[in-house]
Amino acid sequence: MGSKIYVGGLPYSTTESQLNDLFAAHGTVESAKVITDKFTGQSRGFGFVEMASSEEAQRAIAALNATQLDGRTLTVNEAKPQEPRTGGMRSGGGGGGNRTERRGRW
């Protein structure tokens, strides 16, 4: 099982291929993903890399954290599990209901 790494501070021009190449120097990269805005498609300045082993991941973190890439300082550390999202539809408020209740007096 691989080890997932968070990479922050990426230049907005960084491609997944460049991210893959950056980490490949430190071990076997299983996947490299630059996170993009879902509406514009522009990079959000961070991504995730999955390495083949924990040892390779730790070696890459030690080698790349706080280094410069195109004038930006990278933040490289072990990725935390994604937390459940709480946004979206809220319960108990606003919407629906009887139309006549919202009209007021008229």
mmCIF file of N, CA and C in Angstrom:
data_model
loop_
_atom_site.group_PDB
_atom_site.id
_atom_site.type_symbol
_atom_site.label_atom_id
_atom_site.label_comp_id
_atom_site.label_asym_id
_atom_site.label_seq_id
_atom_site.Cartn_x
_atom_site.Cartn_y
_atom_site.Cartn_z
ATOM 1 N N MET A 1 0.842 -1.181 0.000
ATOM 2 C CA MET A 1 0.000 0.000 0.000
ATOM 3 C C MET A 1 0.887 1.242 0.000
ATOM 4 N N GLY A 2 0.478 2.233 -0.793
ATOM 5 C CA GLY A 2 1.267 3.444 -0.928
ATOM 6 C C GLY A 2 1.022 4.420 0.202
ATOM 7 N N SER A 3 1.701 5.541 0.103
ATOM 8 C CA SER A 3 1.584 6.579 1.116
ATOM 9 C C SER A 3 1.260 7.885 0.402
ATOM 10 N N LYS A 4 0.208 8.559 0.843
ATOM 11 C CA LYS A 4 -0.248 9.776 0.190
ATOM 12 C C LYS A 4 0.397 11.005 0.818
ATOM 13 N N ILE A 5 0.833 11.920 -0.054
ATOM 14 C CA ILE A 5 1.549 13.122 0.368
ATOM 15 C C ILE A 5 0.782 14.352 -0.112
ATOM 16 N N TYR A 6 0.655 15.350 0.764
ATOM 17 C CA TYR A 6 0.080 16.637 0.411
ATOM 18 C C TYR A 6 1.215 17.548 -0.044
ATOM 19 N N VAL A 7 0.996 18.266 -1.142
ATOM 20 C CA VAL A 7 1.989 19.208 -1.652
ATOM 21 C C VAL A 7 1.309 20.563 -1.816
ATOM 22 N N GLY A 8 1.657 21.524 -0.965
ATOM 23 C CA GLY A 8 1.081 22.861 -1.031
ATOM 24 C C GLY A 8 2.097 23.872 -1.533
ATOM 25 N N GLY A 9 1.609 25.022 -1.953
ATOM 26 C CA GLY A 9 2.488 26.081 -2.438
ATOM 27 C C GLY A 9 2.943 25.879 -3.865
ATOM 28 N N LEU A 10 2.223 25.047 -4.608
ATOM 29 C CA LEU A 10 2.615 24.810 -6.000
ATOM 30 C C LEU A 10 2.366 26.056 -6.848
ATOM 31 N N PRO A 11 3.277 26.345 -7.776
ATOM 32 C CA PRO A 11 2.986 27.403 -8.733
ATOM 33 C C PRO A 11 1.728 27.012 -9.527
ATOM 34 N N TYR A 12 0.917 27.982 -9.877
ATOM 35 C CA TYR A 12 -0.344 27.679 -10.559
ATOM 36 C C TYR A 12 -0.145 27.070 -11.936
ATOM 37 N N SER A 13 1.064 27.183 -12.470
ATOM 38 C CA SER A 13 1.352 26.629 -13.788
ATOM 39 C C SER A 13 1.820 25.171 -13.735
ATOM 40 N N THR A 14 1.992 24.610 -12.541
ATOM 41 C CA THR A 14 2.499 23.243 -12.395
ATOM 42 C C THR A 14 1.517 22.227 -12.963
ATOM 43 N N THR A 15 2.039 21.307 -13.778
ATOM 44 C CA THR A 15 1.212 20.240 -14.351
ATOM 45 C C THR A 15 1.384 18.961 -13.532
ATOM 46 N N GLU A 16 0.497 18.015 -13.739
ATOM 47 C CA GLU A 16 0.609 16.728 -13.041
ATOM 48 C C GLU A 16 1.870 15.993 -13.466
ATOM 49 N N SER A 17 2.276 16.163 -14.714
ATOM 50 C CA SER A 17 3.496 15.543 -15.205
ATOM 51 C C SER A 17 4.725 16.111 -14.483
ATOM 52 N N GLN A 18 4.759 17.441 -14.288
ATOM 53 C CA GLN A 18 5.871 18.065 -13.562
ATOM 54 C C GLN A 18 5.901 17.623 -12.106
ATOM 55 N N LEU A 19 4.724 17.511 -11.497
ATOM 56 C CA LEU A 19 4.636 17.048 -10.103
ATOM 57 C C LEU A 19 5.142 15.615 -9.995
ATOM 58 N N ASN A 20 4.753 14.788 -10.939
ATOM 59 C CA ASN A 20 5.213 13.401 -10.982
ATOM 60 C C ASN A 20 6.736 13.344 -11.099
ATOM 61 N N ASP A 21 7.294 14.126 -12.013
ATOM 62 C CA ASP A 21 8.747 14.133 -12.221
ATOM 63 C C ASP A 21 9.500 14.607 -10.977
ATOM 64 N N LEU A 22 8.969 15.609 -10.290
ATOM 65 C CA LEU A 22 9.597 16.148 -9.089
ATOM 66 C C LEU A 22 9.747 15.060 -8.019
ATOM 67 N N PHE A 23 8.713 14.249 -7.840
ATOM 68 C CA PHE A 23 8.733 13.217 -6.810
ATOM 69 C C PHE A 23 9.392 11.921 -7.273
ATOM 70 N N ALA A 24 9.438 11.685 -8.565
ATOM 71 C CA ALA A 24 10.024 10.442 -9.100
ATOM 72 C C ALA A 24 11.508 10.331 -8.755
ATOM 73 N N ALA A 25 12.161 11.459 -8.527
ATOM 74 C CA ALA A 25 13.577 11.432 -8.146
ATOM 75 C C ALA A 25 13.780 10.820 -6.767
ATOM 76 N N HIS A 26 12.697 10.655 -6.007
ATOM 77 C CA HIS A 26 12.804 10.154 -4.633
ATOM 78 C C HIS A 26 12.128 8.804 -4.432
ATOM 79 N N GLY A 27 11.619 8.202 -5.513
ATOM 80 C CA GLY A 27 10.988 6.892 -5.408
ATOM 81 C C GLY A 27 9.940 6.704 -6.491
ATOM 82 N N THR A 28 9.201 5.608 -6.364
ATOM 83 C CA THR A 28 8.188 5.264 -7.349
ATOM 84 C C THR A 28 6.896 6.020 -7.072
ATOM 85 N N VAL A 29 6.475 6.813 -8.038
ATOM 86 C CA VAL A 29 5.233 7.580 -7.917
ATOM 87 C C VAL A 29 4.094 6.757 -8.507
ATOM 88 N N GLU A 30 3.080 6.504 -7.690
ATOM 89 C CA GLU A 30 1.911 5.764 -8.179
ATOM 90 C C GLU A 30 0.894 6.696 -8.813
ATOM 91 N N SER A 31 0.773 7.919 -8.275
ATOM 92 C CA SER A 31 -0.125 8.908 -8.872
ATOM 93 C C SER A 31 0.277 10.300 -8.416
ATOM 94 N N ALA A 32 -0.022 11.282 -9.267
ATOM 95 C CA ALA A 32 0.234 12.687 -8.948
ATOM 96 C C ALA A 32 -0.957 13.478 -9.464
ATOM 97 N N LYS A 33 -1.570 14.257 -8.590
ATOM 98 C CA LYS A 33 -2.785 14.998 -8.948
ATOM 99 C C LYS A 33 -2.669 16.439 -8.478
ATOM 100 N N VAL A 34 -2.824 17.378 -9.430
ATOM 101 C CA VAL A 34 -2.899 18.793 -9.103
ATOM 102 C C VAL A 34 -4.379 19.126 -8.971
ATOM 103 N N ILE A 35 -4.778 19.717 -7.865
ATOM 104 C CA ILE A 35 -6.183 20.031 -7.619
ATOM 105 C C ILE A 35 -6.544 21.323 -8.349
ATOM 106 N N THR A 36 -7.653 21.272 -9.089
ATOM 107 C CA THR A 36 -8.088 22.429 -9.867
ATOM 108 C C THR A 36 -9.470 22.887 -9.430
ATOM 109 N N ASP A 37 -9.756 24.141 -9.704
ATOM 110 C CA ASP A 37 -11.078 24.706 -9.439
ATOM 111 C C ASP A 37 -12.070 24.045 -10.387
ATOM 112 N N LYS A 38 -13.203 23.593 -9.867
ATOM 113 C CA LYS A 38 -14.134 22.850 -10.713
ATOM 114 C C LYS A 38 -14.860 23.728 -11.727
ATOM 115 N N PHE A 39 -14.865 25.032 -11.528
ATOM 116 C CA PHE A 39 -15.545 25.923 -12.468
ATOM 117 C C PHE A 39 -14.598 26.484 -13.516
ATOM 118 N N THR A 40 -13.402 26.899 -13.104
ATOM 119 C CA THR A 40 -12.469 27.533 -14.038
ATOM 120 C C THR A 40 -11.424 26.572 -14.589
ATOM 121 N N GLY A 41 -11.180 25.456 -13.880
ATOM 122 C CA GLY A 41 -10.156 24.514 -14.308
ATOM 123 C C GLY A 41 -8.743 24.953 -13.943
ATOM 124 N N GLN A 42 -8.594 26.129 -13.299
ATOM 125 C CA GLN A 42 -7.282 26.634 -12.907
ATOM 126 C C GLN A 42 -6.799 25.910 -11.651
ATOM 127 N N SER A 43 -5.491 25.716 -11.576
ATOM 128 C CA SER A 43 -4.890 25.083 -10.408
ATOM 129 C C SER A 43 -5.219 25.869 -9.145
ATOM 130 N N ARG A 44 -5.416 25.141 -8.049
ATOM 131 C CA ARG A 44 -5.659 25.786 -6.757
ATOM 132 C C ARG A 44 -4.369 25.918 -5.948
ATOM 133 N N GLY A 45 -3.238 25.500 -6.522
ATOM 134 C CA GLY A 45 -1.945 25.685 -5.864
ATOM 135 C C GLY A 45 -1.549 24.568 -4.924
ATOM 136 N N PHE A 46 -2.259 23.435 -4.995
ATOM 137 C CA PHE A 46 -1.842 22.291 -4.188
ATOM 138 C C PHE A 46 -2.198 21.001 -4.905
ATOM 139 N N GLY A 47 -1.656 19.907 -4.410
ATOM 140 C CA GLY A 47 -1.920 18.619 -5.033
ATOM 141 C C GLY A 47 -1.569 17.481 -4.092
ATOM 142 N N PHE A 48 -1.692 16.275 -4.625
ATOM 143 C CA PHE A 48 -1.405 15.073 -3.851
ATOM 144 C C PHE A 48 -0.571 14.124 -4.696
ATOM 145 N N VAL A 49 0.365 13.455 -4.035
ATOM 146 C CA VAL A 49 1.205 12.466 -4.696
ATOM 147 C C VAL A 49 1.122 11.191 -3.875
ATOM 148 N N GLU A 50 0.969 10.076 -4.560
ATOM 149 C CA GLU A 50 0.971 8.794 -3.860
ATOM 150 C C GLU A 50 2.223 8.033 -4.257
ATOM 151 N N MET A 51 3.008 7.691 -3.246
ATOM 152 C CA MET A 51 4.257 6.960 -3.459
ATOM 153 C C MET A 51 4.021 5.471 -3.203
ATOM 154 N N ALA A 52 4.901 4.638 -3.752
ATOM 155 C CA ALA A 52 4.741 3.187 -3.653
ATOM 156 C C ALA A 52 4.922 2.661 -2.234
ATOM 157 N N SER A 53 5.749 3.315 -1.432
ATOM 158 C CA SER A 53 5.973 2.825 -0.068
ATOM 159 C C SER A 53 6.073 3.999 0.905
ATOM 160 N N SER A 54 5.898 3.702 2.166
ATOM 161 C CA SER A 54 6.017 4.717 3.214
ATOM 162 C C SER A 54 7.434 5.268 3.293
ATOM 163 N N GLU A 55 8.419 4.399 3.077
ATOM 164 C CA GLU A 55 9.817 4.830 3.147
ATOM 165 C C GLU A 55 10.116 5.851 2.055
ATOM 166 N N GLU A 56 9.632 5.585 0.843
ATOM 167 C CA GLU A 56 9.848 6.522 -0.257
ATOM 168 C C GLU A 56 9.123 7.843 0.013
ATOM 169 N N ALA A 57 7.941 7.744 0.575
ATOM 170 C CA ALA A 57 7.173 8.951 0.887
ATOM 171 C C ALA A 57 7.911 9.799 1.915
ATOM 172 N N GLN A 58 8.429 9.173 2.968
ATOM 173 C CA GLN A 58 9.158 9.908 3.991
ATOM 174 C C GLN A 58 10.429 10.538 3.430
ATOM 175 N N ARG A 59 11.089 9.823 2.534
ATOM 176 C CA ARG A 59 12.302 10.344 1.897
ATOM 177 C C ARG A 59 11.962 11.572 1.037
ATOM 178 N N ALA A 60 10.865 11.499 0.293
ATOM 179 C CA ALA A 60 10.446 12.625 -0.554
ATOM 180 C C ALA A 60 10.037 13.827 0.293
ATOM 181 N N ILE A 61 9.326 13.574 1.378
ATOM 182 C CA ILE A 61 8.913 14.668 2.285
ATOM 183 C C ILE A 61 10.143 15.375 2.848
ATOM 184 N N ALA A 62 11.101 14.591 3.332
ATOM 185 C CA ALA A 62 12.315 15.163 3.919
ATOM 186 C C ALA A 62 13.107 15.965 2.879
ATOM 187 N N ALA A 63 13.141 15.481 1.654
ATOM 188 C CA ALA A 63 13.937 16.136 0.616
ATOM 189 C C ALA A 63 13.263 17.384 0.043
ATOM 190 N N LEU A 64 11.930 17.394 -0.032
ATOM 191 C CA LEU A 64 11.241 18.460 -0.769
ATOM 192 C C LEU A 64 10.542 19.511 0.089
ATOM 193 N N ASN A 65 10.266 19.222 1.357
ATOM 194 C CA ASN A 65 9.573 20.203 2.193
ATOM 195 C C ASN A 65 10.426 21.461 2.352
ATOM 196 N N ALA A 66 9.796 22.618 2.187
ATOM 197 C CA ALA A 66 10.435 23.936 2.322
ATOM 198 C C ALA A 66 11.425 24.253 1.207
ATOM 199 N N THR A 67 11.388 23.498 0.102
ATOM 200 C CA THR A 67 12.231 23.816 -1.050
ATOM 201 C C THR A 67 11.472 24.757 -1.988
ATOM 202 N N GLN A 68 12.177 25.333 -2.947
ATOM 203 C CA GLN A 68 11.593 26.283 -3.887
ATOM 204 C C GLN A 68 11.272 25.597 -5.214
ATOM 205 N N LEU A 69 10.124 25.963 -5.784
ATOM 206 C CA LEU A 69 9.763 25.532 -7.137
ATOM 207 C C LEU A 69 9.210 26.759 -7.848
ATOM 208 N N ASP A 70 9.915 27.217 -8.866
ATOM 209 C CA ASP A 70 9.531 28.420 -9.617
ATOM 210 C C ASP A 70 9.243 29.610 -8.699
ATOM 211 N N GLY A 71 10.074 29.792 -7.683
ATOM 212 C CA GLY A 71 9.948 30.944 -6.800
ATOM 213 C C GLY A 71 8.937 30.794 -5.672
ATOM 214 N N ARG A 72 8.322 29.639 -5.549
ATOM 215 C CA ARG A 72 7.361 29.409 -4.453
ATOM 216 C C ARG A 72 7.888 28.330 -3.528
ATOM 217 N N THR A 73 7.650 28.502 -2.235
ATOM 218 C CA THR A 73 8.105 27.528 -1.239
ATOM 219 C C THR A 73 7.065 26.426 -1.090
ATOM 220 N N LEU A 74 7.524 25.197 -1.249
ATOM 221 C CA LEU A 74 6.623 24.049 -1.144
ATOM 222 C C LEU A 74 6.411 23.630 0.304
ATOM 223 N N THR A 75 5.201 23.220 0.595
ATOM 224 C CA THR A 75 4.873 22.577 1.866
ATOM 225 C C THR A 75 4.567 21.131 1.526
ATOM 226 N N VAL A 76 5.387 20.232 2.016
ATOM 227 C CA VAL A 76 5.234 18.815 1.679
ATOM 228 C C VAL A 76 5.131 18.027 2.974
ATOM 229 N N ASN A 77 4.001 17.341 3.167
ATOM 230 C CA ASN A 77 3.852 16.502 4.360
ATOM 231 C C ASN A 77 2.866 15.375 4.086
ATOM 232 N N GLU A 78 2.750 14.503 5.057
ATOM 233 C CA GLU A 78 1.843 13.372 4.923
ATOM 234 C C GLU A 78 0.407 13.880 4.841
ATOM 235 N N ALA A 79 -0.346 13.367 3.878
ATOM 236 C CA ALA A 79 -1.731 13.809 3.709
ATOM 237 C C ALA A 79 -2.595 13.260 4.832
ATOM 238 N N LYS A 80 -3.498 14.098 5.316
ATOM 239 C CA LYS A 80 -4.453 13.670 6.337
ATOM 240 C C LYS A 80 -5.681 13.107 5.630
ATOM 241 N N PRO A 81 -6.395 12.184 6.256
ATOM 242 C CA PRO A 81 -7.612 11.663 5.635
ATOM 243 C C PRO A 81 -8.628 12.790 5.426
ATOM 244 N N GLN A 82 -9.346 12.710 4.311
ATOM 245 C CA GLN A 82 -10.340 13.738 4.024
ATOM 246 C C GLN A 82 -11.481 13.651 5.024
ATOM 247 N N GLU A 83 -11.830 14.804 5.590
ATOM 248 C CA GLU A 83 -12.910 14.838 6.571
ATOM 249 C C GLU A 83 -14.243 14.939 5.854
ATOM 250 N N PRO A 84 -15.293 14.392 6.455
ATOM 251 C CA PRO A 84 -16.614 14.488 5.823
ATOM 252 C C PRO A 84 -17.029 15.943 5.671
ATOM 253 N N ARG A 85 -17.635 16.248 4.547
ATOM 254 C CA ARG A 85 -18.070 17.618 4.287
ATOM 255 C C ARG A 85 -19.386 17.886 4.979
ATOM 256 N N THR A 86 -19.535 19.116 5.467
ATOM 257 C CA THR A 86 -20.772 19.470 6.160
ATOM 258 C C THR A 86 -21.531 20.564 5.432
ATOM 259 N N GLY A 87 -21.040 20.964 4.276
ATOM 260 C CA GLY A 87 -21.692 22.035 3.519
ATOM 261 C C GLY A 87 -22.924 21.532 2.783
ATOM 262 N N GLY A 88 -23.368 22.304 1.822
ATOM 263 C CA GLY A 88 -24.492 21.892 1.008
ATOM 264 C C GLY A 88 -25.817 22.221 1.652
ATOM 265 N N MET A 89 -26.755 21.354 1.497
ATOM 266 C CA MET A 89 -28.110 21.578 2.004
ATOM 267 C C MET A 89 -28.095 21.582 3.527
ATOM 268 N N ARG A 90 -28.727 22.565 4.082
ATOM 269 C CA ARG A 90 -28.819 22.645 5.542
ATOM 270 C C ARG A 90 -30.196 22.174 5.968
ATOM 271 N N SER A 91 -30.238 21.522 7.083
ATOM 272 C CA SER A 91 -31.540 21.075 7.572
ATOM 273 C C SER A 91 -32.115 22.117 8.526
ATOM 274 N N GLY A 92 -33.396 22.166 8.581
ATOM 275 C CA GLY A 92 -34.062 23.005 9.569
ATOM 276 C C GLY A 92 -34.165 24.473 9.234
ATOM 277 N N GLY A 93 -34.000 24.854 7.989
ATOM 278 C CA GLY A 93 -34.146 26.266 7.731
ATOM 279 C C GLY A 93 -34.326 26.601 6.277
ATOM 280 N N GLY A 94 -34.824 27.727 6.058
ATOM 281 C CA GLY A 94 -34.973 28.361 4.789
ATOM 282 C C GLY A 94 -35.662 27.619 3.687
ATOM 283 N N GLY A 95 -36.170 27.387 2.952
ATOM 284 C CA GLY A 95 -36.659 26.779 1.773
ATOM 285 C C GLY A 95 -37.900 25.937 1.980
ATOM 286 N N GLY A 96 -38.615 25.737 0.933
ATOM 287 C CA GLY A 96 -39.795 24.882 0.987
ATOM 288 C C GLY A 96 -40.908 25.502 1.797
ATOM 289 N N GLY A 97 -41.730 24.662 2.356
ATOM 290 C CA GLY A 97 -42.815 25.177 3.194
ATOM 291 C C GLY A 97 -44.049 25.520 2.376
ATOM 292 N N ASN A 98 -45.038 25.974 3.047
ATOM 293 C CA ASN A 98 -46.296 26.349 2.420
ATOM 294 C C ASN A 98 -46.154 27.745 1.822
ATOM 295 N N ARG A 99 -46.517 27.885 0.578
ATOM 296 C CA ARG A 99 -46.338 29.171 -0.109
ATOM 297 C C ARG A 99 -47.099 30.300 0.570
ATOM 298 N N THR A 100 -48.280 30.016 1.064
ATOM 299 C CA THR A 100 -49.084 31.079 1.649
ATOM 300 C C THR A 100 -48.449 31.622 2.920
ATOM 301 N N GLU A 101 -47.654 30.806 3.608
ATOM 302 C CA GLU A 101 -46.995 31.280 4.825
ATOM 303 C C GLU A 101 -45.957 32.346 4.510
ATOM 304 N N ARG A 102 -45.332 32.269 3.347
ATOM 305 C CA ARG A 102 -44.279 33.219 2.994
ATOM 306 C C ARG A 102 -44.836 34.510 2.419
ATOM 307 N N ARG A 103 -46.048 34.518 1.984
ATOM 308 C CA ARG A 103 -46.608 35.707 1.356
ATOM 309 C C ARG A 103 -46.972 36.796 2.332
ATOM 310 N N GLY A 104 -47.120 36.431 3.548
ATOM 311 C CA GLY A 104 -47.525 37.429 4.528
ATOM 312 C C GLY A 104 -49.028 37.720 4.447
ATOM 313 N N ARG A 105 -49.360 38.933 4.546
ATOM 314 C CA ARG A 105 -50.753 39.327 4.638
ATOM 315 C C ARG A 105 -51.502 39.208 3.313
ATOM 316 N N TRP A 106 -50.885 39.449 2.206
ATOM 317 C CA TRP A 106 -51.578 39.476 0.910
ATOM 318 C C TRP A 106 -51.487 38.142 0.287
#
